[in-house]
GROMACS .gro file of C-alpha atoms in nm:
model
  162
    1MET     CA    1   1.437  -3.017   0.309
    2GLN     CA    2   1.367  -2.907   0.661
    3ILE     CA    3   1.157  -2.591   0.639
    4LEU     CA    4   1.170  -2.363   0.941
    5LEU     CA    5   0.830  -2.206   1.009
    6PRO     CA    6   0.722  -1.988   1.303
    7GLN     CA    7   0.538  -2.290   1.448
    8GLY     CA    8   0.841  -2.519   1.411
    9GLU     CA    9   1.007  -2.737   1.150
   10VAL     CA   10   0.837  -2.942   0.880
   11THR     CA   11   0.989  -3.174   0.622
   12GLY     CA   12   0.913  -3.088   0.262
   13LEU     CA   13   1.031  -3.112  -0.095
   14LEU     CA   14   1.279  -2.887  -0.270
   15TRP     CA   15   1.161  -2.791  -0.621
   16GLU     CA   16   1.393  -2.514  -0.734
   17ARG     CA   17   1.680  -2.294  -0.617
   18ARG     CA   18   1.725  -1.937  -0.735
   19GLN     CA   19   2.002  -1.691  -0.655
   20LEU     CA   20   1.900  -1.330  -0.601
   21PRO     CA   21   2.129  -1.036  -0.524
   22GLY     CA   22   2.053  -1.084  -0.152
   23GLY     CA   23   2.120  -1.460  -0.147
   24TRP     CA   24   1.955  -1.788  -0.237
   25VAL     CA   25   1.583  -1.866  -0.218
   26TYR     CA   26   1.429  -2.213  -0.243
   27LEU     CA   27   1.090  -2.314  -0.381
   28VAL     CA   28   0.965  -2.576  -0.135
   29SER     CA   29   0.641  -2.762  -0.079
   30PHE     CA   30   0.504  -2.925   0.234
   31ASP     CA   31   0.176  -3.051   0.375
   32LEU     CA   32  -0.035  -2.856   0.621
   33TRP     CA   33  -0.330  -2.961   0.833
   34VAL     CA   34  -0.639  -2.751   0.761
   35CYS     CA   35  -0.981  -2.743   0.916
   36ASP     CA   36  -1.285  -2.675   0.696
   37GLU     CA   37  -1.599  -2.489   0.808
   38ASP     CA   38  -1.751  -2.818   0.932
   39GLY     CA   39  -1.452  -2.885   1.157
   40VAL     CA   40  -1.316  -3.169   0.943
   41MET     CA   41  -0.937  -3.192   0.943
   42SER     CA   42  -0.746  -3.277   0.627
   43THR     CA   43  -0.408  -3.210   0.471
   44THR     CA   44  -0.328  -2.981   0.185
   45SER     CA   45  -0.001  -2.919   0.007
   46THR     CA   46   0.143  -2.569  -0.026
   47ARG     CA   47   0.437  -2.424  -0.217
   48MET     CA   48   0.634  -2.118  -0.118
   49TRP     CA   49   0.969  -1.947  -0.166
   50VAL     CA   50   1.188  -1.934   0.144
   51ASP     CA   51   1.531  -1.788   0.197
   52ALA     CA   52   1.818  -2.026   0.250
   53PRO     CA   53   1.976  -2.102   0.486
   54GLY     CA   54   1.748  -1.892   0.709
   55HIS     CA   55   1.431  -2.096   0.655
   56ALA     CA   56   1.548  -2.413   0.481
   57ARG     CA   57   1.821  -2.665   0.548
   58PRO     CA   58   1.907  -3.017   0.434
   59VAL     CA   59   1.749  -3.308   0.616
   60ASP     CA   60   1.996  -3.470   0.857
   61GLY     CA   61   2.145  -3.787   0.712
   62VAL     CA   62   2.047  -3.716   0.350
   63ASP     CA   63   2.338  -3.708   0.105
   64LEU     CA   64   2.382  -3.355  -0.033
   65ALA     CA   65   2.432  -3.504  -0.381
   66ALA     CA   66   2.055  -3.572  -0.382
   67TYR     CA   67   1.995  -3.195  -0.394
   68ALA     CA   68   2.222  -3.150  -0.698
   69ALA     CA   69   1.946  -3.275  -0.930
   70VAL     CA   70   1.717  -2.986  -0.828
   71PRO     CA   71   1.715  -2.704  -1.088
   72ALA     CA   72   1.935  -2.415  -0.976
   73HIS     CA   73   1.938  -2.069  -1.130
   74PRO     CA   74   2.246  -1.874  -1.017
   75LEU     CA   75   2.297  -1.509  -1.107
   76PRO     CA   76   2.477  -1.467  -1.438
   77ALA     CA   77   2.849  -1.404  -1.413
   78PRO     CA   78   2.939  -1.037  -1.455
   79ASP     CA   79   3.061  -0.945  -1.801
   80SER     CA   80   3.415  -0.820  -1.854
   81VAL     CA   81   3.307  -0.453  -1.840
   82GLU     CA   82   3.131  -0.502  -1.505
   83ARG     CA   83   3.430  -0.695  -1.366
   84GLN     CA   84   3.658  -0.404  -1.458
   85LEU     CA   85   3.431  -0.111  -1.369
   86GLY     CA   86   3.207  -0.262  -1.103
   87PRO     CA   87   2.825  -0.263  -1.098
   88ARG     CA   88   2.650   0.004  -1.300
   89ARG     CA   89   2.424   0.257  -1.141
   90PRO     CA   90   2.057   0.258  -1.238
   91PRO     CA   91   1.982   0.491  -1.530
   92GLY     CA   92   1.802   0.821  -1.492
   93TRP     CA   93   1.791   1.141  -1.295
   94VAL     CA   94   1.543   1.296  -1.052
   95VAL     CA   95   1.452   1.661  -0.999
   96GLU     CA   96   1.416   1.777  -0.641
   97SER     CA   97   1.206   2.091  -0.614
   98LEU     CA   98   1.329   2.304  -0.326
   99GLY     CA   99   1.001   2.500  -0.314
  100ARG     CA  100   1.155   2.845  -0.290
  101ARG     CA  101   1.233   3.147  -0.505
  102GLY     CA  102   1.575   3.270  -0.596
  103PRO     CA  103   1.881   3.120  -0.753
  104ASP     CA  104   1.849   2.778  -0.589
  105ARG     CA  105   1.506   2.637  -0.680
  106ALA     CA  106   1.575   2.278  -0.787
  107VAL     CA  107   1.847   2.014  -0.778
  108ILE     CA  108   1.901   1.730  -1.024
  109HIS     CA  109   2.017   1.404  -0.865
  110ALA     CA  110   2.106   1.060  -1.000
  111VAL     CA  111   1.820   0.819  -0.918
  112ASP     CA  112   2.032   0.632  -0.662
  113CYS     CA  113   2.153   0.945  -0.480
  114CYS     CA  114   2.084   0.940  -0.106
  115GLU     CA  115   1.952   1.298  -0.134
  116ALA     CA  116   1.713   1.225  -0.424
  117PRO     CA  117   1.340   1.226  -0.347
  118SER     CA  118   1.191   0.877  -0.387
  119ASP     CA  119   0.846   0.997  -0.495
  120ARG     CA  120   0.961   1.161  -0.819
  121PRO     CA  121   0.967   0.995  -1.164
  122ALA     CA  122   1.302   0.916  -1.323
  123LEU     CA  123   1.404   1.139  -1.613
  124THR     CA  124   1.595   1.048  -1.927
  125TRP     CA  125   1.925   1.227  -1.993
  126GLN     CA  126   1.749   1.459  -2.240
  127GLN     CA  127   1.479   1.552  -1.986
  128ALA     CA  128   1.747   1.606  -1.721
  129LEU     CA  129   1.937   1.838  -1.956
  130ASP     CA  130   1.618   2.032  -2.029
  131HIS     CA  131   1.564   2.084  -1.654
  132ALA     CA  132   1.931   2.165  -1.596
  133GLU     CA  133   1.914   2.455  -1.844
  134ARG     CA  134   1.637   2.623  -1.646
  135PRO     CA  135   1.739   2.915  -1.425
  136GLY     CA  136   1.764   2.824  -1.056
  137THR     CA  137   1.847   2.456  -1.119
  138ARG     CA  138   2.177   2.309  -1.007
  139LEU     CA  139   2.332   1.966  -1.046
  140CYS     CA  140   2.408   1.758  -0.736
  141ALA     CA  141   2.781   1.718  -0.677
  142LEU     CA  142   2.729   1.449  -0.412
  143CYS     CA  143   2.602   1.182  -0.653
  144GLY     CA  144   2.797   1.283  -0.961
  145ALA     CA  145   2.506   1.430  -1.158
  146ALA     CA  146   2.716   1.743  -1.213
  147HIS     CA  147   3.013   1.539  -1.334
  148GLU     CA  148   2.795   1.337  -1.574
  149LEU     CA  149   2.568   1.610  -1.714
  150GLU     CA  150   2.790   1.922  -1.729
  151PRO     CA  151   2.994   1.801  -2.029
  152LEU     CA  152   2.666   1.752  -2.216
  153LEU     CA  153   2.550   2.102  -2.120
  154LYS     CA  154   2.875   2.292  -2.181
  155GLY     CA  155   3.044   2.068  -2.435
  156PHE     CA  156   3.319   1.818  -2.377
  157ASP     CA  157   3.589   2.086  -2.418
  158SER     CA  158   3.488   2.216  -2.072
  159ILE     CA  159   3.617   1.900  -1.902
  160GLY     CA  160   3.921   1.981  -1.694
  161GLU     CA  161   3.863   2.357  -1.687
  162GLY     CA  162   3.919   2.508  -1.347
   0.00000   0.00000   0.00000
């Protein structure tokens, strides 16, 4: 592999390929020149993960079939439910304290809501329901927390009521 470093390109070895949600990363190794405290130069080998193709590419003239023997770990294929419904949202809810008195004191958001505070711990559905029953707490309509939690609060017969 040609590994692209800030100082330029070096040739190294490809040890493993792993697919992440953002793309592929490669475990590569290459030799570096190092200088000890006495000023003596020597080489040392280092291993690191780099993103591909941004920082690693095949060596010119090398048959790509040679790379097929390197262990590759792709993401698992989505199951039939995920293929039909799409990716699932992360579990949990977050309480946003509005820091004021009156009828609107707190909001419950799904953990992935753009309005949810990032510094708050995630709650289970039971903890979220306990908070939702407190006076002055409302459920966020933007992220669907209201749609998901209201049937649990009011009973499933309330679904579809105007």
